[in-house]
Amino acid sequence: MRHARRRRRSTPVAPVAIALALAAPLLGGCGIQPTDVIEAGGPPSFQAFLNRDYDMLLFFRSPDGGVVPVIRTTSPSYSFGDGYTEPGSGQNLANLTGPARTERVVQELLTGPGTRDRTAGLSTALPAHPGGTVELDPFSAGRVTARLPLALKALSSTALRQLTCTIAYSTAADGRATVQLTGQDGTSRTATCPLASGNPENTPAGTPSPVTTG
Amino acid sequence: MSTGERSRARAFGLRTRLMLAFLLVAAVSAGTTAALTYREARNAILRTTQDTAVTSFREQVQQTALVLPLEGGANLELVLRDIARKGKPRPWVVFAEYGSIRASSGEHPVSTVITPELRGAARANPLGSFERVVKDGVPYLTIAMPMVFKVSPDSTLSSGLVLYAVMRMTDEQVNVDALLIAARDGALPGLAVALIPGLIAARSVLRPVRKLREAALSMGSGKLDTRIPVRGSDELADLARTFNVSAAQLEQSVRELRDAEERARRFASDVSHELRTPLAGMLAVTEVLDEDADGLDADTARAVRLVSAETGKLAVLVEDLMEISRFDARAAELNADEVDVAEAIRKTLHNRHWTDDRVRVELPDGIRARLDPRRFDVVLANLVGNALRHGGAPVTVCLRTEARSPSGRVLITEVMDTGSGIRPEALPHIFDRFYKADAARTRSAGSGLGLAITLENVKLHGGTIHAGNRPEGGAVFTVEIPLHAEEAGG
């Protein structure tokens, strides 16, 4: 009937065309069709163990150009059992609080990635072993100020992000802190960590903030 | 209507259209049902598989202890293989990506199926994502589960480690294909079954229509008493009833017309008959008067001769009227005999004393035809007499035969005069009864029925007669009579 001529008896053609037009979206392709990326839903996938008393989160540069967090544990018992200690990590972090704790964490960041980190392809954009001390003002009203023994002007955005995120996560548990960095050269930079889930630049459009369940 | 047109009309006839309509309805309903069922069942199968796989993968990776920063190598691959083995509903291939480390439970450390979109979603969304991918015709389910740090009770931090599971959906494809086949096998018999009510409906419509057509044809061929049996009370029954009523009215009208015509003919015939007897007496009296006219005085003699001449004309008119009446009553008979046509024509001319040079003849010998000699004589005498009276001498009579494809050979007799011809406006009416070509000569010698009788006689022979004008002047009458001499002769 598809070959019916468009003569004056074109009446059978019109219903057929309508039927085909109706049927086409219903059929919608047979077999298994590819989909877009679909959010799996449910609880966040799987979690790494993080003990804030002994573990510090350092941010290093990943091969794809972003920054990824790395756990550096300072527990003597843990490092004893593991038989693995990083240089400068012998001091128990649990004894430190407030700015002193964060100063310690930043020192650790400036030391650079360990061997296992390097094996996994992680690196740092910060200059190695700058020397000098890090001073922090106390955390107040979601804002922390750090004076660094570095010249900030020469640092790349990745290096600044490493510093910002490390300080933010060390100061506030959820990383939501505005960090003001001041360098030796007097340059000052203020930023938030883009990885922190509350910060708008980290929230992809349409993706709800993850809901944590036990 | 040619046969080609008819067969094309049948190709799109009522039966075909009804069948198509039934098929269409059946196809739409069966197709829609099958398509909807198929789609829902397929989606259910896929959803079950996906949910099972995603939930199972999430459970597996949650139970796996992976220490960050990740260390590649055999240990990691062992862990991945362990996850892959426990895959539900089927073993997966598990891939791990962290920094520059790439590891998998299979042979290749990096999957070719995982799309950049899924990788991007894994980095951005800590809840995990999945994507269905078709590569080289094989559908795959790819699931991404990023590892997160739980930095506070209500916030997480992506750790950079993402585990991917890739599962071939071949079993699902087999199931979905089976669904498709089932849907098709369910829909096609439905279409076949739909043909049966289609045929029945077409039959119930077409049978009355066919009867109506036969009845109409029958009426057209003269059987006015044709009626259709009316069955049921649908529109077609109404049509049949209307047809019957119209046919009855038509039959009634035709019968009345025929009766009236019959009465008129019989009246003319009766009048002619009734006139004949007194006319015969009058003719006898006028003959006596004619003989005695010489003894009368001049005026009385002229009156007597006039009465005698008019009485003769009246007798001719009555004879012609009776002849026409016989034709009208179809009482005229053809007494055909095989004659030599040239001889018959010569005899006609001789009997009328048209033997001088007023009439020329071109008569080839040896043409024989089956003719009624008396009627052929009337035809020729009428034509030649007309030509002499209204045309002008000399009059030429030609005879020939000619081959005509549909009806075989015809005998052609032409009578030509050299007068002024027939006026063009008179030509169509020249064979009408009492038609006078020359209006001024109303009192001509003829009865006005001569050419009408000629026409009837030629028709009785199965022939035709035409009147026309020759280009060089003068009228020509052409009589064509089919020759059946071949049949008679052998």
XYZ file of C-alpha atoms in Angstrom:
704
model
C 0.000 0.000 0.000
C 3.027 2.336 0.298
C 3.046 2.329 -3.499
C -0.469 3.648 -3.835
C -0.505 6.324 -6.481
C -1.553 9.799 -5.457
C -4.545 9.710 -7.720
C -7.990 10.798 -6.718
C -8.143 7.634 -4.632
C -5.563 8.900 -2.248
C -7.783 8.227 0.768
C -6.000 5.022 1.856
C -2.656 6.837 1.857
C -3.534 9.430 4.471
C -4.575 7.006 7.271
C -1.514 4.879 6.625
C 0.742 7.885 6.932
C -0.992 8.918 10.159
C -0.685 5.397 11.556
C 2.996 5.265 10.715
C 3.563 8.657 12.271
C 1.820 7.456 15.440
C 3.645 4.137 15.526
C 7.133 5.531 14.980
C 7.589 7.088 18.458
C 5.943 4.062 20.085
C 8.450 1.679 18.619
C 11.279 4.027 19.505
C 13.925 1.711 18.215
C 14.117 -1.958 18.968
C 16.740 -3.691 21.048
C 18.826 -2.039 23.745
C 19.566 1.622 23.153
C 22.422 3.598 24.719
C 21.535 6.078 27.462
C 22.993 9.271 28.811
C 24.963 9.220 32.025
C 22.443 8.530 34.790
C 23.025 9.292 38.423
C 22.974 6.069 40.382
C 21.331 7.632 43.421
C 21.438 6.128 46.839
C 24.151 6.757 49.405
C 27.569 8.045 48.358
C 29.479 5.248 46.883
C 32.247 4.158 49.137
C 34.267 5.911 51.760
C 37.819 6.039 52.820
C 38.530 5.931 56.498
C 39.464 9.337 57.862
C 40.315 10.022 61.472
C 40.560 13.704 62.008
C 42.605 13.234 65.190
C 45.480 11.574 63.439
C 44.948 12.077 59.722
C 45.627 15.168 57.712
C 44.325 15.847 54.216
C 46.935 17.161 51.808
C 46.052 18.226 48.281
C 48.401 17.325 45.455
C 48.298 17.751 41.739
C 46.820 14.825 39.822
C 47.931 13.866 36.286
C 44.743 15.300 34.798
C 45.568 18.778 36.149
C 43.178 18.839 39.089
C 43.968 18.546 42.768
C 43.213 15.385 44.721
C 43.234 14.849 48.478
C 45.702 12.482 50.088
C 45.524 11.188 53.648
C 48.673 11.556 55.602
C 48.377 9.794 58.937
C 50.478 10.941 61.897
C 49.456 8.364 64.426
C 52.578 6.729 65.861
C 50.777 3.486 66.424
C 49.427 3.503 62.885
C 52.790 4.293 61.390
C 54.368 1.712 63.610
C 52.024 -0.957 62.482
C 52.270 0.055 58.887
C 56.040 0.347 59.093
C 55.705 3.372 56.920
C 56.391 6.907 57.973
C 56.848 10.007 55.985
C 59.617 12.421 56.896
C 58.480 15.030 59.371
C 55.305 13.217 60.279
C 56.451 11.806 63.567
C 54.718 14.415 65.623
C 51.309 13.438 66.860
C 48.753 15.713 65.315
C 46.268 14.991 68.051
C 48.213 17.117 70.469
C 47.906 20.147 68.277
C 44.790 22.284 67.926
C 43.706 25.395 66.081
C 46.232 27.351 64.050
C 49.150 25.339 65.303
C 47.615 22.191 63.845
C 47.039 23.821 60.490
C 50.576 25.248 60.493
C 51.784 21.718 60.903
C 49.613 20.501 58.036
C 50.840 23.218 55.696
C 54.410 22.374 56.577
C 53.614 18.813 55.589
C 52.111 19.975 52.288
C 55.200 22.002 51.483
C 57.306 18.923 52.059
C 55.705 17.511 48.906
C 54.246 14.158 47.918
C 55.649 10.947 49.312
C 56.937 8.024 47.317
C 53.607 6.249 47.202
C 51.942 9.445 46.051
C 54.532 9.866 43.352
C 54.035 6.265 42.284
C 50.347 6.989 41.823
C 51.228 9.917 39.552
C 50.634 12.691 42.078
C 52.892 15.726 42.193
C 52.969 19.216 43.632
C 52.994 22.591 42.006
C 54.546 24.240 45.034
C 58.242 25.011 45.232
C 60.104 22.363 47.174
C 61.394 23.016 50.693
C 61.015 26.758 50.844
C 62.027 26.858 54.503
C 60.613 29.276 56.988
C 57.485 28.942 59.017
C 53.806 29.240 58.346
C 51.738 31.440 60.579
C 47.986 31.376 60.810
C 45.494 33.605 62.466
C 42.741 31.874 64.374
C 39.749 30.716 62.380
C 36.803 33.014 62.850
C 33.599 33.640 60.951
C 34.525 31.098 58.259
C 37.691 32.978 57.471
C 41.304 32.131 58.079
C 44.448 34.058 57.229
C 47.765 32.395 56.535
C 51.205 33.942 56.104
C 53.397 31.775 54.002
C 57.156 31.688 53.581
C 56.743 31.900 49.814
C 56.383 34.424 47.071
C 52.745 34.043 46.050
C 53.048 35.961 42.839
C 54.950 33.238 41.049
C 52.611 30.438 42.082
C 50.331 28.723 39.608
C 46.608 28.409 40.155
C 47.076 24.720 40.948
C 49.580 25.574 43.665
C 47.232 28.171 45.139
C 44.406 25.633 45.077
C 46.612 23.079 46.853
C 47.295 25.577 49.610
C 43.725 26.840 49.847
C 42.170 23.390 50.009
C 44.680 22.026 52.454
C 44.198 24.975 54.808
C 40.413 24.968 54.354
C 40.027 21.279 55.137
C 42.443 21.505 58.014
C 40.566 24.424 59.540
C 36.981 23.399 58.866
C 35.878 19.799 58.716
C 33.719 20.295 55.621
C 36.289 22.496 53.907
C 33.953 25.483 53.770
C 36.313 28.256 54.711
C 37.525 31.369 53.009
C 41.279 31.324 52.998
C 43.390 34.435 52.729
C 46.964 33.749 51.752
C 49.705 36.281 52.266
C 53.102 35.700 50.779
C 56.559 36.969 51.599
C 56.317 39.311 48.667
C 53.290 40.916 50.253
C 50.912 39.518 47.645
C 47.608 38.478 49.103
C 45.123 36.025 47.658
C 41.702 35.109 48.948
C 39.926 31.992 47.785
C 37.810 29.044 48.780
C 38.495 25.419 48.029
C 36.565 24.446 44.858
C 36.372 20.818 45.987
C 34.372 21.630 49.090
C 30.818 20.543 48.477
C 29.265 23.749 49.798
C 31.121 26.049 47.462
C 29.135 26.984 44.422
C 31.901 26.516 41.857
C 32.191 22.903 42.817
C 28.530 22.135 42.517
C 27.696 20.855 39.044
C 24.475 22.188 37.649
C 21.497 20.106 38.658
C 23.439 17.839 40.947
C 22.176 17.978 44.505
C 24.591 18.138 47.364
C 25.412 14.630 48.429
C 23.490 13.391 51.386
C 25.610 11.483 53.771
C 24.179 8.526 55.517
C 25.767 6.365 58.148
C -15.543 1.806 -19.922
C -12.628 -0.190 -21.212
C -11.441 -3.357 -19.524
C -8.250 -1.659 -18.393
C -10.181 1.041 -16.580
C -12.450 -1.526 -15.033
C -9.608 -3.674 -13.674
C -7.939 -0.596 -12.193
C -11.209 0.410 -10.604
C -11.436 -3.071 -9.123
C -7.898 -2.828 -7.762
C -9.157 0.044 -5.605
C -12.678 -1.310 -5.390
C -14.890 -1.505 -2.353
C -13.548 -4.908 -1.392
C -9.934 -3.742 -1.455
C -10.739 -0.576 0.443
C -12.716 -2.381 3.120
C -9.952 -4.950 3.528
C -7.378 -2.180 3.745
C -9.438 -0.363 6.353
C -9.804 -3.484 8.485
C -6.125 -4.287 8.071
C -5.206 -0.742 9.011
C -7.305 -0.752 12.165
C -5.962 -4.148 13.125
C -2.403 -3.115 12.366
C -2.693 0.075 14.393
C -4.259 -1.621 17.405
C -2.078 -4.713 17.325
C 1.013 -2.649 16.573
C 0.307 -0.161 19.332
C -0.390 -2.859 21.891
C 2.633 -4.858 20.874
C 4.873 -1.806 20.816
C 3.726 -0.534 24.216
C 4.015 -3.967 25.804
C 7.378 -4.513 24.261
C 8.678 -1.159 25.406
C 7.475 -1.567 28.986
C 8.802 -5.120 29.248
C 12.136 -4.117 27.762
C 12.477 -1.170 30.105
C 11.572 -3.374 33.066
C 14.216 -5.915 32.115
C 16.843 -3.250 31.670
C 15.863 -1.418 34.854
C 16.040 -4.609 36.922
C 19.441 -5.472 35.536
C 20.775 -1.975 36.035
C 19.449 -1.635 39.566
C 20.811 -5.032 40.526
C 24.193 -4.265 39.029
C 24.482 -0.774 40.534
C 23.386 -1.876 44.010
C 25.587 -4.912 43.915
C 28.606 -2.946 42.717
C 28.116 -0.347 45.419
C 27.957 -3.050 48.092
C 31.021 -4.766 46.776
C 33.197 -1.673 46.697
C 31.993 -0.589 50.117
C 33.167 -3.868 51.527
C 36.539 -3.530 49.883
C 39.342 -1.951 51.861
C 41.461 0.168 49.589
C 44.191 2.278 51.110
C 44.957 5.640 49.625
C 47.167 6.636 48.002
C 46.487 3.643 45.859
C 49.273 1.272 45.000
C 49.063 -0.341 41.577
C 50.251 -3.801 40.763
C 49.247 -7.390 41.391
C 47.618 -6.760 44.758
C 45.246 -4.194 43.332
C 44.372 -6.478 40.461
C 43.617 -9.272 42.916
C 41.228 -6.984 44.784
C 39.570 -5.918 41.557
C 39.201 -9.522 40.424
C 37.588 -10.333 43.724
C 35.031 -7.570 43.186
C 34.488 -8.640 39.594
C 33.858 -12.248 40.595
C 31.072 -11.272 42.958
C 29.339 -9.211 40.285
C 25.595 -9.515 39.996
C 23.656 -10.407 37.930
C 26.823 -11.470 36.089
C 30.551 -11.012 36.646
C 31.801 -7.606 35.622
C 35.084 -6.298 34.466
C 36.235 -3.845 37.148
C 38.558 -0.943 36.402
C 40.311 1.309 38.886
C 41.585 4.768 38.022
C 43.558 6.879 40.448
C 46.059 9.524 39.478
C 48.064 7.836 36.789
C 47.331 4.351 38.050
C 45.159 2.226 35.760
C 44.263 -1.301 36.761
C 41.532 -3.788 35.915
C 40.338 -7.280 36.626
C 40.579 -8.097 32.957
C 43.321 -8.123 30.394
C 43.390 -4.466 29.510
C 43.983 -1.896 32.267
C 41.867 0.741 30.510
C 38.349 0.140 29.239
C 37.415 1.169 25.713
C 33.743 1.266 26.606
C 33.778 3.887 29.371
C 32.888 7.260 27.905
C 34.448 10.608 28.847
C 30.986 11.720 29.967
C 30.870 8.955 32.576
C 34.387 9.846 33.776
C 33.323 13.473 34.136
C 30.176 12.489 36.011
C 32.208 10.245 38.352
C 34.473 13.143 39.287
C 31.611 15.565 39.807
C 29.060 13.364 41.494
C 30.031 11.351 44.562
C 26.835 9.292 44.381
C 28.022 7.258 41.459
C 26.634 7.077 37.928
C 25.923 4.551 35.243
C 25.577 4.682 31.505
C 24.387 2.217 28.901
C 26.713 2.135 25.925
C 26.363 0.268 22.635
C 29.701 -0.473 21.074
C 29.999 -2.538 17.904
C 26.396 -3.647 18.331
C 26.971 -5.023 21.832
C 25.239 -3.200 24.677
C 27.272 -2.587 27.824
C 26.321 -1.297 31.225
C 29.061 0.895 32.665
C 28.936 1.962 36.317
C 31.237 4.491 37.981
C 31.716 4.592 41.765
C 33.989 7.342 43.056
C 35.654 6.823 46.422
C 35.014 9.664 48.829
C 36.387 10.898 52.118
C 33.774 11.533 54.683
C 35.196 14.741 56.074
C 32.250 15.675 58.240
C 28.882 14.062 59.056
C 27.205 15.848 56.181
C 29.879 16.382 53.594
C 32.158 14.279 51.523
C 35.264 14.894 49.487
C 36.047 13.055 46.306
C 39.241 11.107 46.785
C 40.203 10.857 43.134
C 39.829 7.084 43.084
C 37.065 5.834 40.805
C 36.104 2.215 40.330
C 34.299 1.300 37.128
C 32.329 -1.840 36.424
C 31.611 -2.845 32.863
C 29.070 -5.565 32.125
C 28.015 -6.938 28.773
C 24.227 -6.982 28.457
C 24.097 -9.928 26.066
C 21.568 -11.879 28.152
C 19.322 -8.834 28.283
C 19.716 -8.419 24.564
C 18.617 -12.010 24.011
C 15.608 -11.449 26.268
C 14.671 -8.198 24.557
C 15.007 -9.808 21.142
C 12.764 -12.620 22.333
C 10.231 -10.005 23.426
C 10.353 -8.437 19.999
C 9.774 -11.775 18.308
C 6.904 -12.497 20.689
C 5.333 -9.113 19.969
C 5.643 -9.698 16.250
C 4.285 -13.234 16.446
C 1.355 -11.921 18.439
C 0.577 -9.038 16.087
C 0.824 -10.819 12.727
C -1.874 -13.472 13.361
C -4.062 -10.616 14.595
C -3.708 -9.003 11.182
C -4.574 -12.268 9.450
C -7.671 -12.701 11.633
C -8.721 -9.131 10.828
C -9.031 -10.142 7.176
C -11.991 -12.417 7.935
C -14.424 -9.720 9.197
C -13.093 -7.551 6.392
C -14.077 -10.162 3.817
C -17.489 -10.663 5.415
C -18.191 -6.926 5.499
C -17.037 -6.531 1.905
C -19.269 -9.420 0.846
C -22.327 -8.014 2.597
C -21.835 -4.731 0.768
C -20.717 -6.069 -2.576
C -23.465 -8.647 -3.130
C -26.314 -6.090 -3.174
C -24.163 -3.762 -5.266
C -23.533 -6.517 -7.803
C -27.235 -7.337 -7.940
C -28.031 -3.672 -8.423
C -25.555 -3.474 -11.264
C -26.989 -6.543 -12.972
C -30.492 -5.181 -12.578
C -29.464 -1.802 -14.032
C -27.850 -3.541 -17.008
C -30.946 -5.666 -17.481
C -33.171 -2.582 -17.455
C -30.880 -0.861 -19.907
C -31.292 -3.765 -22.309
C -35.056 -3.308 -22.251
C -36.252 -5.639 -19.524
C -38.234 -3.039 -17.676
C -39.836 -5.591 -15.365
C -36.486 -6.224 -13.616
C -36.762 -5.987 -9.815
C -34.274 -6.557 -6.991
C -35.090 -8.661 -3.925
C -34.981 -6.334 -0.914
C -33.324 -7.879 2.118
C -32.637 -6.287 5.473
C -33.188 -2.681 6.423
C -29.830 -1.027 5.813
C -28.939 1.715 3.354
C -28.378 -0.791 0.574
C -31.866 -2.191 1.117
C -33.197 1.367 0.855
C -31.297 1.770 -2.379
C -32.767 -1.475 -3.737
C -36.279 -0.366 -2.726
C -35.788 2.997 -4.434
C -34.494 1.223 -7.519
C -37.575 -0.987 -7.618
C -39.943 1.947 -7.248
C -38.142 3.930 -9.960
C -38.133 0.899 -12.241
C -41.879 0.459 -11.768
C -42.521 4.122 -12.565
C -40.279 3.944 -15.608
C -42.048 0.829 -16.829
C -45.394 2.534 -16.372
C -44.306 5.649 -18.301
C -42.803 3.636 -21.117
C -45.943 1.520 -21.392
C -48.134 4.620 -21.604
C -45.870 6.135 -24.249
C -45.932 2.947 -26.273
C -49.675 2.706 -26.016
C -50.088 6.297 -27.187
C -47.705 5.722 -30.087
C -49.496 2.534 -30.977
C -52.848 4.320 -30.984
C -51.485 7.098 -33.195
C -50.051 4.619 -35.697
C -53.188 2.577 -35.803
C -55.176 5.744 -36.372
C -53.000 6.732 -39.337
C -53.207 3.212 -40.698
C -56.966 3.087 -40.202
C -57.413 6.477 -41.820
C -55.404 5.335 -44.846
C -57.445 2.172 -45.123
C -60.716 3.995 -44.767
C -59.646 6.518 -47.438
C -58.619 3.828 -49.907
C -62.069 2.486 -50.704
C -63.734 5.855 -51.488
C -60.594 6.906 -53.371
C -60.750 3.814 -55.572
C -64.311 4.791 -56.449
C -63.310 8.396 -57.073
C -60.399 7.314 -59.310
C -62.763 5.262 -61.457
C -65.105 8.260 -61.699
C -62.283 10.680 -62.572
C -61.087 8.353 -65.359
C -64.558 8.527 -66.884
C -64.639 12.285 -66.382
C -61.193 12.628 -67.996
C -62.407 10.798 -71.067
C -65.485 13.027 -71.270
C -63.629 16.232 -70.476
C -63.025 17.009 -74.110
C -66.780 17.349 -74.600
C -67.156 19.928 -71.845
C -66.629 23.642 -72.028
C -63.130 24.868 -71.275
C -63.594 26.003 -67.653
C -65.421 22.872 -66.627
C -62.840 20.704 -68.421
C -59.979 22.446 -66.527
C -61.807 21.914 -63.236
C -62.453 18.262 -64.054
C -58.799 17.694 -64.969
C -57.672 19.413 -61.767
C -59.955 17.226 -59.671
C -58.685 14.186 -61.508
C -55.004 15.104 -60.999
C -55.461 15.908 -57.311
C -57.370 12.699 -56.771
C -54.450 10.791 -58.316
C -52.034 12.578 -55.979
C -54.295 11.776 -53.056
C -54.245 8.118 -54.047
C -50.411 8.174 -54.136
C -50.314 9.888 -50.758
C -52.612 7.288 -49.245
C -50.506 4.490 -50.707
C -47.342 6.096 -49.239
C -49.025 6.586 -45.895
C -49.989 2.954 -45.795
C -46.459 1.962 -46.693
C -45.063 4.122 -43.873
C -47.658 2.674 -41.495
C -46.469 -0.794 -42.348
C -42.886 0.221 -41.573
C -43.977 1.794 -38.283
C -45.919 -1.277 -37.327
C -42.856 -3.358 -38.260
C -45.116 -5.201 -40.614
C -42.818 -4.575 -43.594
C -41.090 -7.732 -44.733
C -37.946 -8.181 -46.780
C -38.509 -10.648 -49.589
C -34.846 -10.979 -50.440
C -33.717 -12.678 -53.603
C -30.361 -12.957 -55.297
C -30.429 -10.491 -58.177
C -28.073 -8.984 -60.694
C -28.027 -5.422 -59.433
C -27.156 -3.788 -62.773
C -29.980 -5.638 -64.398
C -32.400 -4.616 -61.660
C -31.438 -0.948 -62.074
C -31.842 -1.076 -65.842
C -35.258 -2.632 -65.389
C -36.322 0.102 -62.993
C -35.242 2.857 -65.402
C -36.913 1.114 -68.319
C -40.217 0.688 -66.470
C -40.261 4.422 -65.677
C -39.359 5.306 -69.316
C -36.137 6.997 -68.151
C -34.269 5.526 -71.072
C -33.378 8.721 -72.917
C -30.254 10.766 -72.252
C -31.696 12.388 -69.160
C -30.386 9.449 -67.134
C -26.889 8.113 -67.584
C -25.753 4.880 -65.996
C -22.391 3.477 -65.010
C -23.269 -0.094 -64.244
C -20.553 -2.744 -64.085
C -21.935 -6.160 -64.854
C -21.745 -9.198 -62.654
C -22.523 -7.607 -59.267
C -24.978 -9.860 -57.540
C -26.576 -9.188 -54.208
C -29.390 -10.423 -52.032
C -32.030 -7.695 -52.325
C -35.772 -7.338 -52.204
C -36.294 -6.439 -55.898
C -39.526 -4.555 -55.275
C -38.098 -2.425 -52.466
C -34.838 -1.774 -54.319
C -36.932 -0.645 -57.265
C -38.818 1.776 -54.992
C -35.572 3.143 -53.608
C -33.998 3.749 -56.989
C -37.191 5.117 -58.553
C -37.621 7.549 -55.685
C -34.042 8.792 -55.879
C -33.970 9.152 -59.649
C -37.437 10.693 -59.686
C -36.399 13.204 -57.032
C -33.230 14.007 -58.922
C -35.136 14.662 -62.111
C -37.810 16.668 -60.333
C -35.780 18.810 -57.964
C -32.255 18.586 -59.398
C -31.526 18.712 -63.039
C -30.840 16.391 -65.925
C -28.683 14.618 -66.700
C -28.849 12.293 -63.705
C -26.087 9.724 -63.247
C -26.596 6.373 -61.529
C -23.363 4.665 -60.427
C -22.932 1.205 -59.005
C -19.859 -0.233 -57.325
C -18.769 -2.403 -54.427
C -16.294 -1.442 -51.744
C -14.540 -3.283 -48.953
C -15.345 -2.087 -45.406
C -13.364 -3.633 -42.600
C -16.057 -4.302 -39.976
C -18.930 -5.422 -42.158
C -17.274 -6.901 -45.177
C -18.124 -5.601 -48.664
C -20.879 -3.096 -49.319
C -22.879 -2.347 -52.411
C -22.810 1.365 -53.174
C -25.374 2.965 -55.394
C -25.006 6.671 -56.112
C -27.556 8.914 -57.726
C -26.115 12.274 -58.808
C -27.863 15.156 -60.461
C -26.529 18.347 -61.992
C -28.921 20.786 -60.325
C -28.190 23.412 -57.714
C -27.823 20.888 -54.890
C -29.478 20.757 -51.509
C -29.333 23.733 -49.164
C -27.005 22.925 -46.243
C -29.662 23.729 -43.605
C -32.006 21.266 -45.292
C -29.531 18.386 -45.332
C -30.201 17.042 -41.797
C -33.968 16.957 -42.410
C -34.036 15.720 -45.961
C -35.295 12.271 -44.907
C -37.951 13.590 -42.511
C -41.596 12.926 -43.321
C -43.403 15.707 -45.179
C -40.230 17.805 -45.172
C -40.126 20.122 -48.114
C -36.617 21.158 -49.040
C -37.965 24.019 -51.059
C -40.447 25.909 -48.921
C -41.809 27.816 -51.897
C -42.778 24.633 -53.699
C -45.236 23.309 -51.183
C -47.460 21.936 -53.895
C -44.916 19.725 -55.539
C -45.688 16.511 -57.273
C -44.369 14.275 -54.448
C -46.289 13.156 -51.414
C -43.486 14.336 -49.100
C -43.001 10.764 -47.960
C -40.793 9.506 -50.804
C -37.409 9.939 -49.152
C -38.776 8.718 -45.782
C -39.972 5.536 -47.473
C -36.619 5.245 -49.258
C -34.808 5.516 -45.951
C -37.023 2.833 -44.368
C -36.453 0.515 -47.297
C -32.692 0.938 -47.166
C -32.770 0.358 -43.396
C -34.761 -2.804 -43.969
C -31.831 -4.021 -46.074
C -29.498 -3.219 -43.200
C -27.947 -0.380 -45.152
C -27.522 3.382 -44.878
C -28.345 6.372 -47.060
C -26.600 9.735 -47.148
C -27.504 12.916 -48.896
C -24.835 15.442 -49.852
C -23.648 17.954 -52.392
C -20.915 17.374 -54.878
C -18.140 19.956 -54.983
C -18.762 20.519 -58.683
C -22.475 21.142 -58.036
C -25.523 18.961 -57.789
C -26.826 16.667 -55.085
C -25.687 13.126 -54.535
C -27.519 10.365 -52.665
C -25.405 7.418 -51.632
C -27.024 4.121 -50.700
C -24.817 1.556 -49.006
C -26.167 -1.933 -48.557
C -24.056 -4.696 -47.074
C -23.339 -7.491 -49.508
C -24.192 -10.943 -48.336
C -23.534 -12.468 -51.723
C -20.396 -14.186 -50.461
C -22.354 -16.055 -47.849
C -25.025 -17.022 -50.328
C -22.580 -17.927 -53.027
C -20.350 -20.104 -51.031
